[in-house]
Short mmCIF file of C-alpha atoms and ligand atoms in Angstrom, two decimals:
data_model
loop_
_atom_site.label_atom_id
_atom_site.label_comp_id
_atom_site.label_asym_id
_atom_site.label_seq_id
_atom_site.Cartn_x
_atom_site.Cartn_y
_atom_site.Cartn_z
CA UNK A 1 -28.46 22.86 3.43
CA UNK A 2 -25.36 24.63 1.95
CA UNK A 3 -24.71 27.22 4.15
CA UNK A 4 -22.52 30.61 2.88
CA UNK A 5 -19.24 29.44 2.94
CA UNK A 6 -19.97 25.89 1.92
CA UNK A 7 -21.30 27.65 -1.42
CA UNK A 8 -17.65 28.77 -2.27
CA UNK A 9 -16.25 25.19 -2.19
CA UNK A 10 -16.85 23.10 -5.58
CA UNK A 11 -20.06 20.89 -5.31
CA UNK A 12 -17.65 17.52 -5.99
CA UNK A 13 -15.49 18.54 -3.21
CA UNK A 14 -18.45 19.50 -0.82
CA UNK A 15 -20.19 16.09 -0.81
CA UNK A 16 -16.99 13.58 -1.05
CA UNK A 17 -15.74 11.29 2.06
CA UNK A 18 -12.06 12.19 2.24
CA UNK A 19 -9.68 9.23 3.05
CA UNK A 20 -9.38 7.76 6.56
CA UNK A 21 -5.93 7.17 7.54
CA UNK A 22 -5.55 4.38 10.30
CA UNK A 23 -5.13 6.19 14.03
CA UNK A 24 -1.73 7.00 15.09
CA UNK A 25 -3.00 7.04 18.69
CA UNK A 26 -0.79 8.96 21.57
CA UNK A 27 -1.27 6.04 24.57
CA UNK A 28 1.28 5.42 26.40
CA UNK A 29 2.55 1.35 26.05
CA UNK A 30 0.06 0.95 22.93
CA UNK A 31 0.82 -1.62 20.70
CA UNK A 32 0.62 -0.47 17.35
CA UNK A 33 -0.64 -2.92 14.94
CA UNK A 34 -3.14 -1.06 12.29
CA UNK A 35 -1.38 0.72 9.74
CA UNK A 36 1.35 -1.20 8.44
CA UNK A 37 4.56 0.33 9.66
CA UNK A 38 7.39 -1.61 9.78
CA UNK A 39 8.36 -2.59 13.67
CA UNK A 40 11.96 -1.75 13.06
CA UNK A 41 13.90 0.53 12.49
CA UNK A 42 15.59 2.04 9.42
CA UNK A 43 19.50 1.02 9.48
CA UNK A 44 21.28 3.04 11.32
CA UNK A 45 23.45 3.94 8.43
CA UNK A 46 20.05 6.08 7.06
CA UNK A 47 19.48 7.46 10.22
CA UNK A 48 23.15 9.07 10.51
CA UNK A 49 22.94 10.14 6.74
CA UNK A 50 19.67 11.80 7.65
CA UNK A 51 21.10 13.27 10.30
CA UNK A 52 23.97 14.96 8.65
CA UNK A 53 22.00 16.23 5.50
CA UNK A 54 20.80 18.82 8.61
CA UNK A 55 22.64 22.03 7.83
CA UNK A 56 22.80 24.93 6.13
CA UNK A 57 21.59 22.99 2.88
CA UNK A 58 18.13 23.55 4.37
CA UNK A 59 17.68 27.08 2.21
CA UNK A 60 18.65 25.05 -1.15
CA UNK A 61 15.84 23.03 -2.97
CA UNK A 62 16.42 19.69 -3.68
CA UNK A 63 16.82 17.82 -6.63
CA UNK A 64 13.96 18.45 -8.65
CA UNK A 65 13.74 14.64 -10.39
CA UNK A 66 15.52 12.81 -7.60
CA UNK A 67 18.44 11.98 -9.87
CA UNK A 68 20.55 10.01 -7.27
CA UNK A 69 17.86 7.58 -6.48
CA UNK A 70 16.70 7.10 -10.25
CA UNK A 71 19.96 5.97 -11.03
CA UNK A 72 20.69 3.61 -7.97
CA UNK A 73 17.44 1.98 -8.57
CA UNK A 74 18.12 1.68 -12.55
CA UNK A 75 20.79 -0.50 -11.60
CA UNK A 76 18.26 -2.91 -9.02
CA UNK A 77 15.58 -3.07 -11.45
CA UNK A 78 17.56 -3.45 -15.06
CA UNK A 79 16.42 -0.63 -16.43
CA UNK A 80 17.02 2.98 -17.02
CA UNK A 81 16.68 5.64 -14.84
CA UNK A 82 13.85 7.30 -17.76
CA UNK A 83 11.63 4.27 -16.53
CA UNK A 84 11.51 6.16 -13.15
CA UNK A 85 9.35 8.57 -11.24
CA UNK A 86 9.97 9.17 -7.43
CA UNK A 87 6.71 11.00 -5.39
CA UNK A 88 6.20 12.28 -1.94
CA UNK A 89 5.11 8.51 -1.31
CA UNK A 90 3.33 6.57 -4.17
CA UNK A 91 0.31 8.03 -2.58
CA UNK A 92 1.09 10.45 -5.02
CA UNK A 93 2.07 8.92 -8.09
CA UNK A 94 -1.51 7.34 -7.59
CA UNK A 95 -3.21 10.43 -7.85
CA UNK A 96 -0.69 11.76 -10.82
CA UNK A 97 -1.51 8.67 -12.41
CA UNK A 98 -5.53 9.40 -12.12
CA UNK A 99 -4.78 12.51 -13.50
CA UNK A 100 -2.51 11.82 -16.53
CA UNK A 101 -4.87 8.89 -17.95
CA UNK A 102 -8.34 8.73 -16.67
CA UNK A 103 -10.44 11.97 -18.49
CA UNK A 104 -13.20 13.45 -15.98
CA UNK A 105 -15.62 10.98 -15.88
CA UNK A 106 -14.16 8.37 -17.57
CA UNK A 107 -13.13 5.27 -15.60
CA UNK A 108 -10.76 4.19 -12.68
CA UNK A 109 -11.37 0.51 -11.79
CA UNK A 110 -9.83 -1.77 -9.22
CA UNK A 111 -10.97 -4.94 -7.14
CA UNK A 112 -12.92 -5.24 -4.05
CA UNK A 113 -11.35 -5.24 -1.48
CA UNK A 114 -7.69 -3.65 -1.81
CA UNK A 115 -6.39 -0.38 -1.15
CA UNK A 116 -9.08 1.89 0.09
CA UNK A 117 -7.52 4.92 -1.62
CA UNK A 118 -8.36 4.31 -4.98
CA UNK A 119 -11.84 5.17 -4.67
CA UNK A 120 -11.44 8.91 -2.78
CA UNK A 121 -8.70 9.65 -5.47
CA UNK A 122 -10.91 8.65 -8.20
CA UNK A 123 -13.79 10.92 -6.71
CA UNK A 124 -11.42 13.88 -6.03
CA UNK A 125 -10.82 13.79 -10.00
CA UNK A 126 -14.45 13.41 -11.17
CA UNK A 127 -13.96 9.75 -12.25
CA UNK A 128 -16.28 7.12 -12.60
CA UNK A 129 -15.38 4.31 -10.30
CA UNK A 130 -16.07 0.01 -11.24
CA UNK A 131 -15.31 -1.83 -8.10
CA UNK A 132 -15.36 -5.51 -9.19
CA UNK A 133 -15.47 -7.75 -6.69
CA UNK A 134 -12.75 -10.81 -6.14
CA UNK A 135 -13.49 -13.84 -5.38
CA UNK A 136 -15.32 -15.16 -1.75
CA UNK A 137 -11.55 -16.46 -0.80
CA UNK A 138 -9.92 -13.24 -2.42
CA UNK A 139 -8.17 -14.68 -5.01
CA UNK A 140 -8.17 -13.06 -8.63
CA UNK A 141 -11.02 -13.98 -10.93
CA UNK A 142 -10.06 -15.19 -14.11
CA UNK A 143 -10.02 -13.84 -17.41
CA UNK A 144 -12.98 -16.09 -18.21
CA UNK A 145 -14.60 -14.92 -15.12
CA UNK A 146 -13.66 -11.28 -15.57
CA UNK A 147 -15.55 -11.65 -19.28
CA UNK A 148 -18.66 -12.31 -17.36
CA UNK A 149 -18.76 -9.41 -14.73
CA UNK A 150 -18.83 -5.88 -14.87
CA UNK A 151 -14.92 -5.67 -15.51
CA UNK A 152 -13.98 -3.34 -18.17
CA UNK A 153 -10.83 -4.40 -20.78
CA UNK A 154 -10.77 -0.63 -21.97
CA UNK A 155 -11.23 1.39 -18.54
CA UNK A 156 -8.28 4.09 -19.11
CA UNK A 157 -7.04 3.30 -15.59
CA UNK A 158 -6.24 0.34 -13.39
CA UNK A 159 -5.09 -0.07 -9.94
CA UNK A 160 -4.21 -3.93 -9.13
CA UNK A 161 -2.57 -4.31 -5.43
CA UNK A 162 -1.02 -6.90 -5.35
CA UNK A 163 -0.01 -8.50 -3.23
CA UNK A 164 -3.26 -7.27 -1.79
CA UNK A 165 -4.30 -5.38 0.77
CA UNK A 166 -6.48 -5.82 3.26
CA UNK A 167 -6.57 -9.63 2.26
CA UNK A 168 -2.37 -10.40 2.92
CA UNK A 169 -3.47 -12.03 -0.85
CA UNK A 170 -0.45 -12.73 -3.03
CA UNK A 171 -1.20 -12.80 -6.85
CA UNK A 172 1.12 -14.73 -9.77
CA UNK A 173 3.20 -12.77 -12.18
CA UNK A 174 2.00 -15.50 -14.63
CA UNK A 175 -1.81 -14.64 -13.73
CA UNK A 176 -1.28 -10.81 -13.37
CA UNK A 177 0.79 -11.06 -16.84
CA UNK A 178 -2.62 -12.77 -18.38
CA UNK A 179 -4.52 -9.49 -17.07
CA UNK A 180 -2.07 -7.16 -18.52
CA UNK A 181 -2.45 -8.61 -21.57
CA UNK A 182 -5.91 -8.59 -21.76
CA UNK A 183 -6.46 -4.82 -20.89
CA UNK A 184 -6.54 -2.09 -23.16
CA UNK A 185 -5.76 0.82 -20.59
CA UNK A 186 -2.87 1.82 -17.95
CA UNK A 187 -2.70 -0.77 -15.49
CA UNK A 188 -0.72 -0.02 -12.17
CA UNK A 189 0.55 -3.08 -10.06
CA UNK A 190 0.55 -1.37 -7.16
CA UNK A 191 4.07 -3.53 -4.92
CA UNK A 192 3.05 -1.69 -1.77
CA UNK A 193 3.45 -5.18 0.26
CA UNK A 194 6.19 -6.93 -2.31
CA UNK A 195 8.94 -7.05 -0.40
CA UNK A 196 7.00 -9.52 2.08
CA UNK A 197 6.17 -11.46 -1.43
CA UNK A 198 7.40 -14.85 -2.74
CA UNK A 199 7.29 -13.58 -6.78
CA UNK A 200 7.42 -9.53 -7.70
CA UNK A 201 5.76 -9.03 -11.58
CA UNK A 202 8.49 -5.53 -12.02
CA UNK A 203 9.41 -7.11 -14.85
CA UNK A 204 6.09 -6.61 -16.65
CA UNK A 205 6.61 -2.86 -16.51
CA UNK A 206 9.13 -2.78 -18.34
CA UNK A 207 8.15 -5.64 -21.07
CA UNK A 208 4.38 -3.62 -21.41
CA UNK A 209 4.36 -0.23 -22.63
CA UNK A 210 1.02 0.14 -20.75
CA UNK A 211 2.15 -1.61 -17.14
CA UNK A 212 3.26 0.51 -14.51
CA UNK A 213 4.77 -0.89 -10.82
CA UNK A 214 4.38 1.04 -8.07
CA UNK A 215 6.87 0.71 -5.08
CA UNK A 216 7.23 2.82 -1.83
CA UNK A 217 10.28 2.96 1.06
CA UNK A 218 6.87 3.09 3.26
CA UNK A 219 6.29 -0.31 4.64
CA UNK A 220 9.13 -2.34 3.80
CA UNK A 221 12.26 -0.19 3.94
CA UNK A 222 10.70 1.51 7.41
CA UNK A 223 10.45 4.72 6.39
CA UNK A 224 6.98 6.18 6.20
CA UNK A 225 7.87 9.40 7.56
CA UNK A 226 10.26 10.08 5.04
CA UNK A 227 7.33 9.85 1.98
CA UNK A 228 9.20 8.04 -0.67
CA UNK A 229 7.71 6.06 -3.63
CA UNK A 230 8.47 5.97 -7.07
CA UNK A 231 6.76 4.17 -10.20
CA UNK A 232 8.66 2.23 -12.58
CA UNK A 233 7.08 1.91 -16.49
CA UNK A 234 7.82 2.75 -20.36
CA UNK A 235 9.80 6.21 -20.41
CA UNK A 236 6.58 7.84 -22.71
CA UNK A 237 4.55 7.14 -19.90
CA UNK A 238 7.05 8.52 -17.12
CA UNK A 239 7.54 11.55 -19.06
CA UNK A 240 3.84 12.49 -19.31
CA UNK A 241 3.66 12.36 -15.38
CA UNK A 242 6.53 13.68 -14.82
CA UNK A 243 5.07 16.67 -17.04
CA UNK A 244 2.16 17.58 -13.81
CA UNK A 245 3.89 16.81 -10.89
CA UNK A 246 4.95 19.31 -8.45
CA UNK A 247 8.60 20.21 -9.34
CA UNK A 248 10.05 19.48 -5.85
CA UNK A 249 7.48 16.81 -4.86
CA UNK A 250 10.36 14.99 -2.96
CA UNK A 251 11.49 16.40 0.06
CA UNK A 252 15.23 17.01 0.16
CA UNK A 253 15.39 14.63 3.44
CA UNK A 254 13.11 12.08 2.19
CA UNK A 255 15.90 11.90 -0.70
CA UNK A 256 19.02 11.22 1.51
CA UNK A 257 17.21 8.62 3.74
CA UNK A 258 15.89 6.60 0.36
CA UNK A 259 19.43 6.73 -1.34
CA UNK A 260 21.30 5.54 1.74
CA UNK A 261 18.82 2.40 2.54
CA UNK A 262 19.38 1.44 -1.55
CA UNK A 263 23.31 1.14 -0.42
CA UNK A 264 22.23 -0.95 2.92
CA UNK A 265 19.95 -3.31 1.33
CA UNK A 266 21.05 -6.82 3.67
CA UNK A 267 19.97 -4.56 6.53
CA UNK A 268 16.48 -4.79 4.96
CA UNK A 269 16.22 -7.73 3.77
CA UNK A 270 17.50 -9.63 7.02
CA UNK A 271 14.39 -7.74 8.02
CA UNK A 272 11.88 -9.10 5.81
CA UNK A 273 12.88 -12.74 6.56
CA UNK A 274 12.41 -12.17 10.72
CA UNK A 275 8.99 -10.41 9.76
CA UNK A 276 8.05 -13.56 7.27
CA UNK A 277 8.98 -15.99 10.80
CA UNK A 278 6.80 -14.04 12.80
CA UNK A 279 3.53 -13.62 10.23
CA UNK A 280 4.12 -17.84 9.91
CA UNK A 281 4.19 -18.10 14.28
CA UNK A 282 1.47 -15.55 14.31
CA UNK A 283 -1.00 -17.05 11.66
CA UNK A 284 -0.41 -20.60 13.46
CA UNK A 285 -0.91 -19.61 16.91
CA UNK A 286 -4.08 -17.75 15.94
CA UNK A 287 -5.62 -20.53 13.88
CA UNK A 288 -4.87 -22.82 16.73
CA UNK A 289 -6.81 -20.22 18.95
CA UNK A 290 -9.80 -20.83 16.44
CA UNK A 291 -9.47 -17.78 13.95
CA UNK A 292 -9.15 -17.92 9.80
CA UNK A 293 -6.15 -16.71 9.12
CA UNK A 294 -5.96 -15.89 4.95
CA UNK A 295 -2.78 -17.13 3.56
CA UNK A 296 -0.32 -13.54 3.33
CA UNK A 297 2.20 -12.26 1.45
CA UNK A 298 2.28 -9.22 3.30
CA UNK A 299 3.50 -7.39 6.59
CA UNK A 300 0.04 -8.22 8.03
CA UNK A 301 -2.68 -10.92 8.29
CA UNK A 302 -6.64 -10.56 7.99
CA UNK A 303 -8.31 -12.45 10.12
CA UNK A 304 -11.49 -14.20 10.87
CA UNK A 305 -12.01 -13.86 14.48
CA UNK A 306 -13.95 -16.56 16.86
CA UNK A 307 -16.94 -15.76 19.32
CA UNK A 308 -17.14 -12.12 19.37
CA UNK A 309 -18.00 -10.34 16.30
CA UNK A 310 -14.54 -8.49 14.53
CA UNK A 311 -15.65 -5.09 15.97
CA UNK A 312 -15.80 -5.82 19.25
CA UNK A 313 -12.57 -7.58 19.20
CA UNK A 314 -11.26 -4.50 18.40
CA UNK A 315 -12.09 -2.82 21.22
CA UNK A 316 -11.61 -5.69 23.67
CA UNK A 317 -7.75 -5.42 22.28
CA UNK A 318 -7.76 -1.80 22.72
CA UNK A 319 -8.76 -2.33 26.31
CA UNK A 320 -5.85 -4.15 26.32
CA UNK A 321 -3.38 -1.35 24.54
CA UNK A 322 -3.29 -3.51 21.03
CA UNK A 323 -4.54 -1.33 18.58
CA UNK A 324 -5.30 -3.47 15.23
CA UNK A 325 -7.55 -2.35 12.56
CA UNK A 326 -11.23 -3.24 11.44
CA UNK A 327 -12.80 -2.26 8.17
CA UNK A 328 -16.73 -1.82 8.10
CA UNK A 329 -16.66 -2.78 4.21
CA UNK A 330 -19.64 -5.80 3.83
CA UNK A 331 -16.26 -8.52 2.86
CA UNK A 332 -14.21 -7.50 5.32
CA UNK A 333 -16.37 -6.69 8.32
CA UNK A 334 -15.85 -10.18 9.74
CA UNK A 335 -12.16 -9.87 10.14
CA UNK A 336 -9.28 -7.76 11.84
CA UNK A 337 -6.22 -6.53 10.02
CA UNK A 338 -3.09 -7.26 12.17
CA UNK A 339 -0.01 -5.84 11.25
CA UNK A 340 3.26 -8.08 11.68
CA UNK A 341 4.99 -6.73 14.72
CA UNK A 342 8.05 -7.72 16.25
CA UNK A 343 8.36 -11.28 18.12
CA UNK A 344 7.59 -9.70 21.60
CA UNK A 345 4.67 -7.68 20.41
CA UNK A 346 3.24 -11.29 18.71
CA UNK A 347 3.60 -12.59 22.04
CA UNK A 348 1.42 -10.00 23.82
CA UNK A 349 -0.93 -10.22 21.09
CA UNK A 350 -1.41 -13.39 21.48
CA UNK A 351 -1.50 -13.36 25.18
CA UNK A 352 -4.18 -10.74 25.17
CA UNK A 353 -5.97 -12.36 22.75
CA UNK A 354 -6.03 -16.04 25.13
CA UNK A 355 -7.45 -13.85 27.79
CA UNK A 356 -10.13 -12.60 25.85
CA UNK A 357 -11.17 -15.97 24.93
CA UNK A 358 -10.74 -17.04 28.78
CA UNK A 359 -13.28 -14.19 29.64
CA UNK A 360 -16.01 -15.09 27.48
C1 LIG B 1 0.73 2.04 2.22
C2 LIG B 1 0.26 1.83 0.82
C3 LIG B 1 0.56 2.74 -0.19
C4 LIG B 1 1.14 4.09 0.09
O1 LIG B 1 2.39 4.17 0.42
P1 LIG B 1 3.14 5.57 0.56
O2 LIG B 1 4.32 5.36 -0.30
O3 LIG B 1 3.45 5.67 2.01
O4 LIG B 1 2.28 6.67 0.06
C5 LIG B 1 0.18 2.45 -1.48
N1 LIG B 1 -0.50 1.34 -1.76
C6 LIG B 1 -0.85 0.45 -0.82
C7 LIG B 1 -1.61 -0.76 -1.19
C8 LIG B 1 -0.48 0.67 0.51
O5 LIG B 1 -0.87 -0.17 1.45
#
């Protein structure tokens, strides 16, 4: 029963799950493999421009449209810097999306599984939410395939991640292009994971007035605490969000560290190719130890665990300070998401994990 105070807070907002961010636990010597982060750290170039953007520049605001980084990556992605829209992490160019195409009850669809976000920002808005399923192996239905579900060519809003997340999944521009094509509505290719990717479809967003591509400094550029992410897509449709964001959505700090890792890109990138060697060491020493490891394109695997069910792996890790993390969701229950560490914390995964097995 509603109690007094519970009556003051909008029904919609009383009865919705908010989103569960994975744990960022406090253990000493834990081993942090369930949300993503990258396992090193930003170049030290950032961290010293960071460092001396602390002064007295504190009391100013920053620049309200990010203007530095829109033009740095204008050059990167061949376009102009109009195509751009930086936010306080694309966590919140999703929800400015949601809210700049998808009426109140109208529709925000997406495949099952992927990012588990789309669904609480689609509720905080009033939307109506299709969840199509992918396919048993995770790949992306087809067109022909799509025709005969639930999928909807005209839902206002779509959210493709690709490559996907929780399944490591990597998607084709060629197929994505086909999808584009065929819907009537905005369709976000949400890059979270691209970096980690054999193809990238950013060109689409800027062939297709009704693509966007979503990027972040998050996961691949090591910099989640810094809540970067910008969306790249025809200027009309940049300008409309640009129209109901916050006016200083990104932090003045969050600015300085983006623009200085988009002048020390090598640093970066020699980073991506030692996290590539360790998912490919990782996903064959763990199918050797009897798990199914999906093919990835990402900074993490999902895998199918042996003898104990998923959840209790979990907690058997724990026990051994490896925190990795499990999703409850019916296609993903059987599996753990492990996020690419470095080499050393691979090896004590795996060496916890050949004691579990010994135990059993
Ligand atoms: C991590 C993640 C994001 C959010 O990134 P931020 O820029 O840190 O908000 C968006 N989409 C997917 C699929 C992600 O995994």
């Amino acid at each position: 029963m509603a109690n007094k105070t519970q009556s003051l807070i909008r029904p919609l907002v009383r009865r919705m799950h908010g989103y569960v961010p994975g744990e960022q636990p406090k253990i000493k010597g834990l081993i942090k493999l369930n949300t993503n982060e990258n396992p090193y750290p930003p170049s030290p170039k950032v961290l010293a421009a960071t460092k001396a953007a602390v002064d007295g520049r504190f009391r100013l605001y920053p620049n309200p449209t990010a203007e530095k980084i829109r033009a740095k990556l204008a050059q990167l992605h061949r376009c102009k810097p109009e195509n751009i829209i930086l936010g306080n992490g694309s966590d919140e160019l999703l929800a400015l999306a949601i809210r700049c195409f998808v009426e109140p009850k109208a529709q925000v669809q997406y495949f099952t599984p992927s990012y588990s976000l789309y669904p609480v920002l689609a509720e905080i808005h009033g939307a109506k939410i299709n969840a199509v399923p992918l396919a048993k192996d995770f790949t992306l239905p087809s067109l022909a395939e799509l025709k005969n579900s639930k999928w909807n060519f005209r839902a206002p809003l779509t959210f493709v991640t690709t490559p996907n997340a929780p399944s490591g999944r990597g998607y084709s521009t060629a197929e994505l292009e086909k999808l584009c094509r065929a819907q009537k509505g905005v369709i976000v290719l949400d890059e979270a994971y691209v970096d980690f990717a054999k193809e990238n479809a950013m060109a689409l967003a800027t062939k297709y007035p009704h693509v966007i591509v979503s990027r972040t400094f998050s996961k691949a550029y090591s910099l989640c605490f810094q809540r970067v992410g910008y969306f790249v897509a025809h200027p009309e449709l940049i300008a409309a969000l640009d129209k109901i964001r916050d006016s200083y959505n990104v932090n003045g700090l969050g600015q300085v560290a983006a623009l200085a890792t988009l002048f020390d890109l090598p640093y970066y990138r020699a980073n991506f190719k030692r996290i590539i060697a360790t998912r490919q060491r990782l996903t064959d020493e763990l199918t050797q130890l009897g798990f199914t490891v999906a093919p990835s394109q990402t900074n993490f695997i999902l895998a199918r665990p042996p003898k104990f069910p998923a959840q209790q792996w979990l907690e058997k890790l724990r026990a051994r300070k490896i925190l990795v993390r499990w999703f409850k969701y019916p296609e993903t229950r059987d599996f753990l998401r492990i996020t690419i560490g470095t080499d050393a914390e691979a090896n004590a995964l795996l060496s916890a994990t050949r004691k579990i097995l010994a135990s059993h």
